[in-house]
PDB file of N, CA and C in Angstrom:
ATOM      1  N   LYS A   1      89.780   9.422  -6.297  1.00 87.00           N
ATOM      2  CA  LYS A   1      90.307  10.082  -4.713  1.00 87.00           C
ATOM      3  C   LYS A   1      91.577  10.336  -5.161  1.00 87.00           C
ATOM      4  N   ALA A   2      92.457   9.525  -6.696  1.00 90.00           N
ATOM      5  CA  ALA A   2      93.863   9.761  -6.668  1.00 90.00           C
ATOM      6  C   ALA A   2      93.585  10.783  -8.006  1.00 90.00           C
ATOM      7  N   ILE A   3      92.630  10.923  -8.316  1.00 90.00           N
ATOM      8  CA  ILE A   3      92.232  11.842  -9.334  1.00 90.00           C
ATOM      9  C   ILE A   3      92.464  13.580  -9.096  1.00 90.00           C
ATOM     10  N   ALA A   4      91.226  13.575  -7.588  1.00 91.00           N
ATOM     11  CA  ALA A   4      91.586  15.033  -7.196  1.00 91.00           C
ATOM     12  C   ALA A   4      92.447  14.747  -6.244  1.00 91.00           C
ATOM     13  N   ASP A   5      93.608  14.510  -5.975  1.00 91.00           N
ATOM     14  CA  ASP A   5      94.365  14.050  -4.714  1.00 91.00           C
ATOM     15  C   ASP A   5      95.810  14.861  -6.438  1.00 91.00           C
ATOM     16  N   ASP A   6      95.610  14.376  -7.607  1.00 91.00           N
ATOM     17  CA  ASP A   6      97.085  14.744  -8.334  1.00 91.00           C
ATOM     18  C   ASP A   6      96.522  16.052  -9.089  1.00 91.00           C
ATOM     19  N   LEU A   7      95.143  16.355  -9.554  1.00 89.00           N
ATOM     20  CA  LEU A   7      94.979  17.800  -9.453  1.00 89.00           C
ATOM     21  C   LEU A   7      95.719  18.617  -8.071  1.00 89.00           C
ATOM     22  N   HIS A   8      95.407  18.648  -7.389  1.00 89.00           N
ATOM     23  CA  HIS A   8      95.548  19.078  -6.094  1.00 89.00           C
ATOM     24  C   HIS A   8      96.842  19.161  -5.802  1.00 89.00           C
ATOM     25  N   ASP A   9      97.789  17.630  -6.301  1.00 88.00           N
ATOM     26  CA  ASP A   9      99.218  17.932  -6.364  1.00 88.00           C
ATOM     27  C   ASP A   9      99.666  19.267  -7.222  1.00 88.00           C
ATOM     28  N   GLN A  10      99.449  18.883  -8.389  1.00 87.00           N
ATOM     29  CA  GLN A  10      99.860  20.211  -9.757  1.00 87.00           C
ATOM     30  C   GLN A  10      99.505  21.508  -9.510  1.00 87.00           C
ATOM     31  N   ALA A  11      98.375  21.214  -9.016  1.00 85.00           N
ATOM     32  CA  ALA A  11      98.102  22.932  -8.419  1.00 85.00           C
ATOM     33  C   ALA A  11      98.673  23.554  -7.658  1.00 85.00           C
ATOM     34  N   ALA A  12      99.419  22.746  -6.543  1.00 82.00           N
ATOM     35  CA  ALA A  12     100.241  22.922  -5.781  1.00 82.00           C
ATOM     36  C   ALA A  12     101.443  22.863  -5.872  1.00 82.00           C
ATOM     37  N   SER A  13     101.961  23.272  -7.144  1.00 82.00           N
ATOM     38  CA  SER A  13     103.215  22.501  -7.243  1.00 82.00           C
ATOM     39  C   SER A  13     103.956  24.163  -8.408  1.00 82.00           C
ATOM     40  N   ASP A  14     102.651  24.529  -9.301  1.00 77.00           N
ATOM     41  CA  ASP A  14     102.635  25.973  -9.562  1.00 77.00           C
ATOM     42  C   ASP A  14     101.638  26.813  -9.315  1.00 77.00           C
ATOM     43  N   ASN A  15     102.080  27.864  -8.397  1.00 71.00           N
ATOM     44  CA  ASN A  15     101.908  28.923  -8.023  1.00 71.00           C
ATOM     45  C   ASN A  15     100.743  29.850  -8.548  1.00 71.00           C
ATOM     46  N   ALA A  16     100.904  29.686 -10.092  1.00 53.00           N
ATOM     47  CA  ALA A  16     100.289  30.278 -11.099  1.00 53.00           C
ATOM     48  C   ALA A  16      99.470  30.028 -11.421  1.00 53.00           C
ATOM     49  N   ARG A  17      99.087  28.942 -11.551  1.00 67.00           N
ATOM     50  CA  ARG A  17      97.689  27.817 -11.347  1.00 67.00           C
ATOM     51  C   ARG A  17      96.651  28.083 -10.196  1.00 67.00           C
ATOM     52  N   SER A  18      94.886  27.943 -10.974  1.00 79.00           N
ATOM     53  CA  SER A  18      94.713  27.652  -9.683  1.00 79.00           C
ATOM     54  C   SER A  18      93.300  26.539 -10.207  1.00 79.00           C
ATOM     55  N   LEU A  19      92.885  26.239  -9.267  1.00 86.00           N
ATOM     56  CA  LEU A  19      91.885  24.755 -10.067  1.00 86.00           C
ATOM     57  C   LEU A  19      90.381  25.323  -9.653  1.00 86.00           C
ATOM     58  N   LEU A  20      89.238  24.709 -10.398  1.00 92.00           N
ATOM     59  CA  LEU A  20      88.596  24.710 -10.800  1.00 92.00           C
ATOM     60  C   LEU A  20      87.847  24.081 -10.952  1.00 92.00           C
ATOM     61  N   PHE A  21      86.748  23.297  -9.533  1.00 94.00           N
ATOM     62  CA  PHE A  21      86.234  22.819 -10.289  1.00 94.00           C
ATOM     63  C   PHE A  21      84.347  22.965 -10.919  1.00 94.00           C
ATOM     64  N   SER A  22      84.496  21.770 -11.547  1.00 95.00           N
ATOM     65  CA  SER A  22      83.033  22.006 -12.235  1.00 95.00           C
ATOM     66  C   SER A  22      82.255  21.101 -12.837  1.00 95.00           C
ATOM     67  N   GLY A  23      81.015  20.448 -12.626  1.00 93.00           N
ATOM     68  CA  GLY A  23      79.919  19.919 -13.458  1.00 93.00           C
ATOM     69  C   GLY A  23      78.435  19.794 -13.146  1.00 93.00           C
ATOM     70  N   HIS A  24      78.471  18.922 -14.193  1.00 90.00           N
ATOM     71  CA  HIS A  24      76.751  19.175 -14.324  1.00 90.00           C
ATOM     72  C   HIS A  24      76.317  17.784 -13.832  1.00 90.00           C
ATOM     73  N   SER A  25      75.254  18.094 -13.799  1.00 84.00           N
ATOM     74  CA  SER A  25      74.137  16.649 -13.186  1.00 84.00           C
ATOM     75  C   SER A  25      75.322  15.535 -12.615  1.00 84.00           C
ATOM     76  N   GLN A  26      75.781  14.674 -12.881  1.00 84.00           N
ATOM     77  CA  GLN A  26      76.691  13.503 -12.521  1.00 84.00           C
ATOM     78  C   GLN A  26      77.515  13.796 -12.206  1.00 84.00           C
ATOM     79  N   GLY A  27      78.456  14.933 -12.902  1.00 89.00           N
ATOM     80  CA  GLY A  27      79.615  15.382 -13.109  1.00 89.00           C
ATOM     81  C   GLY A  27      80.153  16.448 -12.162  1.00 89.00           C
ATOM     82  N   GLY A  28      78.842  17.259 -11.914  1.00 88.00           N
ATOM     83  CA  GLY A  28      78.512  18.487 -10.901  1.00 88.00           C
ATOM     84  C   GLY A  28      79.183  17.315  -9.615  1.00 88.00           C
ATOM     85  N   THR A  29      77.855  16.065  -8.914  1.00 85.00           N
ATOM     86  CA  THR A  29      78.057  15.578  -7.811  1.00 85.00           C
ATOM     87  C   THR A  29      79.465  15.654  -8.046  1.00 85.00           C
ATOM     88  N   ARG A  30      80.371  14.759  -9.032  1.00 88.00           N
ATOM     89  CA  ARG A  30      81.280  14.095  -8.652  1.00 88.00           C
ATOM     90  C   ARG A  30      82.740  15.353  -8.152  1.00 88.00           C
ATOM     91  N   ALA A  31      82.192  16.753  -9.529  1.00 92.00           N
ATOM     92  CA  ALA A  31      83.269  17.720  -8.692  1.00 92.00           C
ATOM     93  C   ALA A  31      83.336  18.125  -6.985  1.00 92.00           C
ATOM     94  N   ALA A  32      81.759  18.398  -6.949  1.00 89.00           N
ATOM     95  CA  ALA A  32      81.524  18.801  -4.943  1.00 89.00           C
ATOM     96  C   ALA A  32      82.130  17.812  -4.499  1.00 89.00           C
ATOM     97  N   LEU A  33      82.285  16.487  -4.870  1.00 89.00           N
ATOM     98  CA  LEU A  33      82.562  15.005  -3.734  1.00 89.00           C
ATOM     99  C   LEU A  33      84.245  15.553  -4.141  1.00 89.00           C
ATOM    100  N   ALA A  34      84.418  15.237  -5.046  1.00 92.00           N
ATOM    101  CA  ALA A  34      86.329  16.470  -5.259  1.00 92.00           C
ATOM    102  C   ALA A  34      86.920  16.820  -4.574  1.00 92.00           C
ATOM    103  N   SER A  35      86.069  18.285  -4.113  1.00 93.00           N
ATOM    104  CA  SER A  35      86.113  19.158  -3.177  1.00 93.00           C
ATOM    105  C   SER A  35      86.046  18.633  -2.111  1.00 93.00           C
ATOM    106  N   MET A  36      85.135  18.375  -1.639  1.00 91.00           N
ATOM    107  CA  MET A  36      84.196  18.251   0.128  1.00 91.00           C
ATOM    108  C   MET A  36      85.519  17.078   0.492  1.00 91.00           C
ATOM    109  N   TYR A  37      86.454  16.056  -0.639  1.00 93.00           N
ATOM    110  CA  TYR A  37      87.339  15.810   0.203  1.00 93.00           C
ATOM    111  C   TYR A  37      88.632  16.146  -0.490  1.00 93.00           C
ATOM    112  N   LEU A  38      89.005  17.158  -0.775  1.00 94.00           N
ATOM    113  CA  LEU A  38      90.234  18.071  -0.896  1.00 94.00           C
ATOM    114  C   LEU A  38      89.799  18.585   0.719  1.00 94.00           C
ATOM    115  N   ARG A  39      89.382  19.211   0.771  1.00 94.00           N
ATOM    116  CA  ARG A  39      88.768  20.160   1.892  1.00 94.00           C
ATOM    117  C   ARG A  39      88.809  19.006   2.901  1.00 94.00           C
ATOM    118  N   LYS A  40      88.325  17.868   3.361  1.00 93.00           N
ATOM    119  CA  LYS A  40      88.303  17.596   4.454  1.00 93.00           C
ATOM    120  C   LYS A  40      89.852  16.497   4.602  1.00 93.00           C
ATOM    121  N   LYS A  41      90.507  16.246   3.229  1.00 93.00           N
ATOM    122  CA  LYS A  41      91.551  14.978   3.798  1.00 93.00           C
ATOM    123  C   LYS A  41      92.540  16.125   3.582  1.00 93.00           C
ATOM    124  N   ARG A  42      92.776  17.132   2.609  1.00 92.00           N
ATOM    125  CA  ARG A  42      94.221  18.427   2.397  1.00 92.00           C
ATOM    126  C   ARG A  42      93.630  19.740   3.334  1.00 92.00           C
ATOM    127  N   SER A  43      93.398  19.745   4.032  1.00 92.00           N
ATOM    128  CA  SER A  43      92.526  21.029   4.190  1.00 92.00           C
ATOM    129  C   SER A  43      92.835  22.207   3.218  1.00 92.00           C
ATOM    130  N   VAL A  44      92.049  22.279   2.179  1.00 90.00           N
ATOM    131  CA  VAL A  44      92.416  23.495   0.854  1.00 90.00           C
ATOM    132  C   VAL A  44      90.705  23.093   0.820  1.00 90.00           C
ATOM    133  N   SER A  45      90.115  24.462   0.451  1.00 90.00           N
ATOM    134  CA  SER A  45      89.384  25.157  -0.363  1.00 90.00           C
ATOM    135  C   SER A  45      89.472  25.393  -1.731  1.00 90.00           C
ATOM    136  N   TYR A  46      89.234  24.503  -2.781  1.00 92.00           N
ATOM    137  CA  TYR A  46      88.694  25.082  -3.979  1.00 92.00           C
ATOM    138  C   TYR A  46      87.653  24.624  -4.701  1.00 92.00           C
ATOM    139  N   SER A  47      87.373  26.452  -5.075  1.00 93.00           N
ATOM    140  CA  SER A  47      86.367  26.635  -6.155  1.00 93.00           C
ATOM    141  C   SER A  47      85.832  25.936  -6.854  1.00 93.00           C
ATOM    142  N   THR A  48      84.260  25.843  -6.881  1.00 93.00           N
ATOM    143  CA  THR A  48      84.194  24.972  -7.234  1.00 93.00           C
ATOM    144  C   THR A  48      81.883  24.870  -7.733  1.00 93.00           C
ATOM    145  N   VAL A  49      82.136  24.600  -9.120  1.00 93.00           N
ATOM    146  CA  VAL A  49      80.903  25.506  -9.611  1.00 93.00           C
ATOM    147  C   VAL A  49      79.971  23.940 -10.688  1.00 93.00           C
ATOM    148  N   THR A  50      78.728  24.081  -9.969  1.00 89.00           N
ATOM    149  CA  THR A  50      77.677  22.807 -10.185  1.00 89.00           C
ATOM    150  C   THR A  50      76.918  23.632 -10.937  1.00 89.00           C
ATOM    151  N   PHE A  51      76.307  22.887 -11.714  1.00 87.00           N
ATOM    152  CA  PHE A  51      74.762  22.718 -12.732  1.00 87.00           C
ATOM    153  C   PHE A  51      74.124  21.491 -12.649  1.00 87.00           C
ATOM    154  N   ALA A  52      72.972  21.732 -12.003  1.00 81.00           N
ATOM    155  CA  ALA A  52      71.345  20.502 -11.629  1.00 81.00           C
ATOM    156  C   ALA A  52      72.757  19.190 -11.545  1.00 81.00           C
ATOM    157  N   SER A  53      73.580  19.190 -10.590  1.00 81.00           N
ATOM    158  CA  SER A  53      74.374  18.061  -9.425  1.00 81.00           C
ATOM    159  C   SER A  53      73.114  17.692  -9.403  1.00 81.00           C
ATOM    160  N   THR A  54      73.786  15.503  -8.608  1.00 75.00           N
ATOM    161  CA  THR A  54      72.386  15.118  -8.402  1.00 75.00           C
ATOM    162  C   THR A  54      72.436  14.967  -6.681  1.00 75.00           C
ATOM    163  N   GLY A  55      73.006  15.994  -6.273  1.00 68.00           N
ATOM    164  CA  GLY A  55      73.195  16.150  -4.324  1.00 68.00           C
ATOM    165  C   GLY A  55      74.529  15.167  -3.550  1.00 68.00           C
ATOM    166  N   ALA A  56      76.062  15.716  -3.837  1.00 63.00           N
ATOM    167  CA  ALA A  56      76.596  15.377  -3.028  1.00 63.00           C
ATOM    168  C   ALA A  56      76.729  14.669  -1.777  1.00 63.00           C
ATOM    169  N   GLN A  57      76.094  16.357  -1.324  1.00 60.00           N
ATOM    170  CA  GLN A  57      75.421  15.603   0.054  1.00 60.00           C
ATOM    171  C   GLN A  57      74.856  15.077   0.650  1.00 60.00           C
ATOM    172  N   CYS A  58      73.863  14.383  -0.141  1.00 65.00           N
ATOM    173  CA  CYS A  58      72.949  13.205  -0.577  1.00 65.00           C
ATOM    174  C   CYS A  58      73.892  11.804  -0.524  1.00 65.00           C
ATOM    175  N   VAL A  59      74.614  11.795  -1.764  1.00 67.00           N
ATOM    176  CA  VAL A  59      75.756  10.918  -1.979  1.00 67.00           C
ATOM    177  C   VAL A  59      76.129  10.013  -1.474  1.00 67.00           C
ATOM    178  N   ALA A  60      77.097  11.135  -0.396  1.00 62.00           N
ATOM    179  CA  ALA A  60      78.199  10.536   0.959  1.00 62.00           C
ATOM    180  C   ALA A  60      77.528   9.804   1.657  1.00 62.00           C
ATOM    181  N   ARG A  61      76.358  10.797   2.053  1.00 61.00           N
ATOM    182  CA  ARG A  61      75.354   9.645   3.245  1.00 61.00           C
ATOM    183  C   ARG A  61      74.367   8.373   2.490  1.00 61.00           C
ATOM    184  N   LEU A  62      74.264   8.628   2.299  1.00 62.00           N
ATOM    185  CA  LEU A  62      73.886   7.571   0.810  1.00 62.00           C
ATOM    186  C   LEU A  62      73.855   6.332   0.635  1.00 62.00           C
ATOM    187  N   LEU A  63      75.188   6.695   0.500  1.00 58.00           N
ATOM    188  CA  LEU A  63      75.803   5.370  -0.616  1.00 58.00           C
ATOM    189  C   LEU A  63      76.350   4.342   0.556  1.00 58.00           C
ATOM    190  N   HIS A  64      76.049   3.334   0.718  1.00 52.00           N
ATOM    191  CA  HIS A  64      76.435   2.126   1.418  1.00 52.00           C
ATOM    192  C   HIS A  64      77.419   1.621   0.440  1.00 52.00           C
ATOM    193  N   SER A  65      78.737   1.111   1.218  1.00 57.00           N
ATOM    194  CA  SER A  65      79.673   0.062   0.693  1.00 57.00           C
ATOM    195  C   SER A  65      80.593  -0.515   1.618  1.00 57.00           C
ATOM    196  N   ASP A  66      81.685  -1.317   1.651  1.00 60.00           N
ATOM    197  CA  ASP A  66      82.328  -1.324   2.597  1.00 60.00           C
ATOM    198  C   ASP A  66      83.444  -0.120   2.881  1.00 60.00           C
ATOM    199  N   ALA A  67      83.249   0.875   1.836  1.00 60.00           N
ATOM    200  CA  ALA A  67      84.590   1.681   1.873  1.00 60.00           C
ATOM    201  C   ALA A  67      83.493   3.308   2.000  1.00 60.00           C
ATOM    202  N   SER A  68      83.541   3.309   3.846  1.00 67.00           N
ATOM    203  CA  SER A  68      82.249   4.327   3.461  1.00 67.00           C
ATOM    204  C   SER A  68      82.911   5.472   2.833  1.00 67.00           C
ATOM    205  N   MET A  69      82.206   6.436   2.222  1.00 76.00           N
ATOM    206  CA  MET A  69      81.664   7.829   2.082  1.00 76.00           C
ATOM    207  C   MET A  69      81.917   8.978   2.626  1.00 76.00           C
ATOM    208  N   LEU A  70      81.891   8.839   4.400  1.00 77.00           N
ATOM    209  CA  LEU A  70      82.406   9.404   5.236  1.00 77.00           C
ATOM    210  C   LEU A  70      82.890   9.722   5.952  1.00 77.00           C
ATOM    211  N   ASP A  71      84.261   8.766   5.258  1.00 82.00           N
ATOM    212  CA  ASP A  71      85.878   8.789   6.303  1.00 82.00           C
ATOM    213  C   ASP A  71      87.100   9.466   4.810  1.00 82.00           C
ATOM    214  N   ASP A  72      85.581  10.186   4.115  1.00 87.00           N
ATOM    215  CA  ASP A  72      86.772  11.213   2.639  1.00 87.00           C
ATOM    216  C   ASP A  72      85.793  12.653   2.891  1.00 87.00           C
ATOM    217  N   VAL A  73      85.164  12.228   2.873  1.00 85.00           N
ATOM    218  CA  VAL A  73      83.882  13.883   2.783  1.00 85.00           C
ATOM    219  C   VAL A  73      83.208  14.301   4.148  1.00 85.00           C
ATOM    220  N   ASP A  74      83.506  15.637   4.268  1.00 84.00           N
ATOM    221  CA  ASP A  74      82.176  15.427   5.868  1.00 84.00           C
ATOM    222  C   ASP A  74      81.243  16.572   5.620  1.00 84.00           C
ATOM    223  N   PRO A  75      79.836  15.848   4.852  1.00 78.00           N
ATOM    224  CA  PRO A  75      78.471  16.778   4.193  1.00 78.00           C
ATOM    225  C   PRO A  75      77.982  16.991   5.937  1.00 78.00           C
ATOM    226  N   THR A  76      78.427  16.981   6.858  1.00 80.00           N
ATOM    227  CA  THR A  76      77.298  17.504   7.956  1.00 80.00           C
ATOM    228  C   THR A  76      77.963  18.854   7.518  1.00 80.00           C
ATOM    229  N   VAL A  77      78.905  19.968   6.820  1.00 85.00           N
ATOM    230  CA  VAL A  77      79.069  20.761   7.064  1.00 85.00           C
ATOM    231  C   VAL A  77      78.986  21.243   6.477  1.00 85.00           C
ATOM    232  N   THR A  78      78.670  22.981   6.229  1.00 85.00           N
ATOM    233  CA  THR A  78      78.608  23.836   5.577  1.00 85.00           C
ATOM    234  C   THR A  78      79.927  24.255   4.153  1.00 85.00           C
ATOM    235  N   HIS A  79      80.191  23.857   3.067  1.00 87.00           N
ATOM    236  CA  HIS A  79      81.037  23.741   1.931  1.00 87.00           C
ATOM    237  C   HIS A  79      80.157  25.168   1.099  1.00 87.00           C
ATOM    238  N   THR A  80      81.805  26.214   1.656  1.00 90.00           N
ATOM    239  CA  THR A  80      80.743  27.371   1.111  1.00 90.00           C
ATOM    240  C   THR A  80      81.892  27.576  -0.054  1.00 90.00           C
ATOM    241  N   GLN A  81      83.270  26.695  -0.031  1.00 91.00           N
ATOM    242  CA  GLN A  81      83.332  26.864  -1.462  1.00 91.00           C
ATOM    243  C   GLN A  81      82.801  26.141  -2.949  1.00 91.00           C
ATOM    244  N   ILE A  82      80.833  25.346  -2.932  1.00 89.00           N
ATOM    245  CA  ILE A  82      80.875  24.974  -3.006  1.00 89.00           C
ATOM    246  C   ILE A  82      79.232  26.173  -3.797  1.00 89.00           C
ATOM    247  N   THR A  83      79.128  26.666  -4.799  1.00 89.00           N
ATOM    248  CA  THR A  83      78.740  27.726  -6.124  1.00 89.00           C
ATOM    249  C   THR A  83      76.997  25.901  -6.233  1.00 89.00           C
ATOM    250  N   GLU A  84      75.957  25.358  -6.194  1.00 85.00           N
ATOM    251  CA  GLU A  84      74.897  25.258  -6.392  1.00 85.00           C
ATOM    252  C   GLU A  84      74.097  25.953  -7.721  1.00 85.00           C
ATOM    253  N   TYR A  85      73.775  25.973  -8.844  1.00 84.00           N
ATOM    254  CA  TYR A  85      73.094  26.180  -9.664  1.00 84.00           C
ATOM    255  C   TYR A  85      71.541  25.087 -10.624  1.00 84.00           C
ATOM    256  N   VAL A  86      70.528  25.849 -10.010  1.00 79.00           N
ATOM    257  CA  VAL A  86      70.082  24.329 -10.469  1.00 79.00           C
ATOM    258  C   VAL A  86      68.596  25.215 -10.751  1.00 79.00           C
ATOM    259  N   HIS A  87      67.966  25.419 -12.326  1.00 76.00           N
ATOM    260  CA  HIS A  87      66.672  25.754 -12.772  1.00 76.00           C
ATOM    261  C   HIS A  87      65.528  25.577 -11.406  1.00 76.00           C
ATOM    262  N   VAL A  88      64.723  26.228 -11.788  1.00 75.00           N
ATOM    263  CA  VAL A  88      63.505  26.938 -10.967  1.00 75.00           C
ATOM    264  C   VAL A  88      62.249  25.162 -11.101  1.00 75.00           C
ATOM    265  N   LEU A  89      62.676  25.264 -12.377  1.00 77.00           N
ATOM    266  CA  LEU A  89      61.664  23.647 -11.951  1.00 77.00           C
ATOM    267  C   LEU A  89      62.398  22.146 -12.365  1.00 77.00           C
ATOM    268  N   ASP A  90      63.365  21.985 -12.004  1.00 73.00           N
ATOM    269  CA  ASP A  90      64.409  21.619 -11.957  1.00 73.00           C
ATOM    270  C   ASP A  90      63.800  20.322 -11.122  1.00 73.00           C
ATOM    271  N   PRO A  91      63.153  19.271 -10.857  1.00 69.00           N
ATOM    272  CA  PRO A  91      62.441  18.437  -9.668  1.00 69.00           C
ATOM    273  C   PRO A  91      63.154  17.920  -8.387  1.00 69.00           C
ATOM    274  N   TRP A  92      64.281  17.361 -10.179  1.00 65.00           N
ATOM    275  CA  TRP A  92      65.722  16.183  -9.222  1.00 65.00           C
ATOM    276  C   TRP A  92      66.542  17.342  -7.709  1.00 65.00           C
ATOM    277  N   GLY A  93      66.935  18.353  -8.911  1.00 63.00           N
ATOM    278  CA  GLY A  93      67.900  20.163  -7.979  1.00 63.00           C
ATOM    279  C   GLY A  93      66.869  20.847  -6.931  1.00 63.00           C
ATOM    280  N   GLN A  94      66.082  20.491  -7.061  1.00 62.00           N
ATOM    281  CA  GLN A  94      64.941  21.212  -5.743  1.00 62.00           C
ATOM    282  C   GLN A  94      64.238  20.072  -4.592  1.00 62.00           C
ATOM    283  N   GLY A  95      64.758  19.215  -5.237  1.00 63.00           N
ATOM    284  CA  GLY A  95      64.272  18.297  -3.621  1.00 63.00           C
ATOM    285  C   GLY A  95      65.625  17.486  -3.261  1.00 63.00           C
ATOM    286  N   LEU A  96      66.695  17.694  -3.762  1.00 58.00           N
ATOM    287  CA  LEU A  96      67.894  17.727  -2.999  1.00 58.00           C
ATOM    288  C   LEU A  96      68.046  19.136  -2.116  1.00 58.00           C
ATOM    289  N   GLY A  97      67.628  19.741  -2.402  1.00 55.00           N
ATOM    290  CA  GLY A  97      67.772  20.944  -1.802  1.00 55.00           C
ATOM    291  C   GLY A  97      69.252  22.009  -2.795  1.00 55.00           C
ATOM    292  N   LEU A  98      69.370  23.434  -1.626  1.00 51.00           N
ATOM    293  CA  LEU A  98      70.757  24.168  -2.064  1.00 51.00           C
ATOM    294  C   LEU A  98      72.467  23.881  -1.096  1.00 51.00           C
ATOM    295  N   GLU A  99      71.526  23.305   0.161  1.00 54.00           N
ATOM    296  CA  GLU A  99      72.611  23.950   1.249  1.00 54.00           C
ATOM    297  C   GLU A  99      72.727  22.229   0.935  1.00 54.00           C
ATOM    298  N   VAL A 100      74.542  23.164   0.279  1.00 48.00           N
ATOM    299  CA  VAL A 100      75.455  21.373   0.140  1.00 48.00           C
ATOM    300  C   VAL A 100      75.609  21.117   2.219  1.00 48.00           C
ATOM    301  N   GLY A 101      74.931  20.311   2.689  1.00 44.00           N
ATOM    302  CA  GLY A 101      75.223  19.206   3.593  1.00 44.00           C
ATOM    303  C   GLY A 101      74.399  19.352   4.628  1.00 44.00           C
ATOM    304  N   TYR A 102      73.366  20.263   4.506  1.00 46.00           N
ATOM    305  CA  TYR A 102      72.068  20.584   5.334  1.00 46.00           C
ATOM    306  C   TYR A 102      71.391  19.985   4.659  1.00 46.00           C
ATOM    307  N   GLN A 103      70.820  18.806   3.586  1.00 46.00           N
ATOM    308  CA  GLN A 103      69.891  18.209   3.536  1.00 46.00           C
ATOM    309  C   GLN A 103      70.177  16.546   3.725  1.00 46.00           C
ATOM    310  N   CYS A 104      69.273  15.926   3.493  1.00 47.00           N
ATOM    311  CA  CYS A 104      68.899  14.888   3.736  1.00 47.00           C
ATOM    312  C   CYS A 104      68.433  14.094   4.261  1.00 47.00           C
TER     313      CYS A 104
END
């Protein structure tokens, strides 16, 4: 959360720059979660591109701890700022679905 907040603050302070989140596999999940977090907590949407992500929408719902991720992200809405690329033969990516927020 602290990194996402810091990146948002830096991008907001310099209007000439834009912010793009991107990642592969677990990095894609982290990028999507950061994007979902900023949308919920800061009401901003940053373009996010992930490759073979491990399913941010599922992670947000399935990780259970004392600190619920559902306080910080909303996996039940469509996150149009996130574009996910998954290879057709990738069983992990295909099994989790392509629509952020509609799976699990």
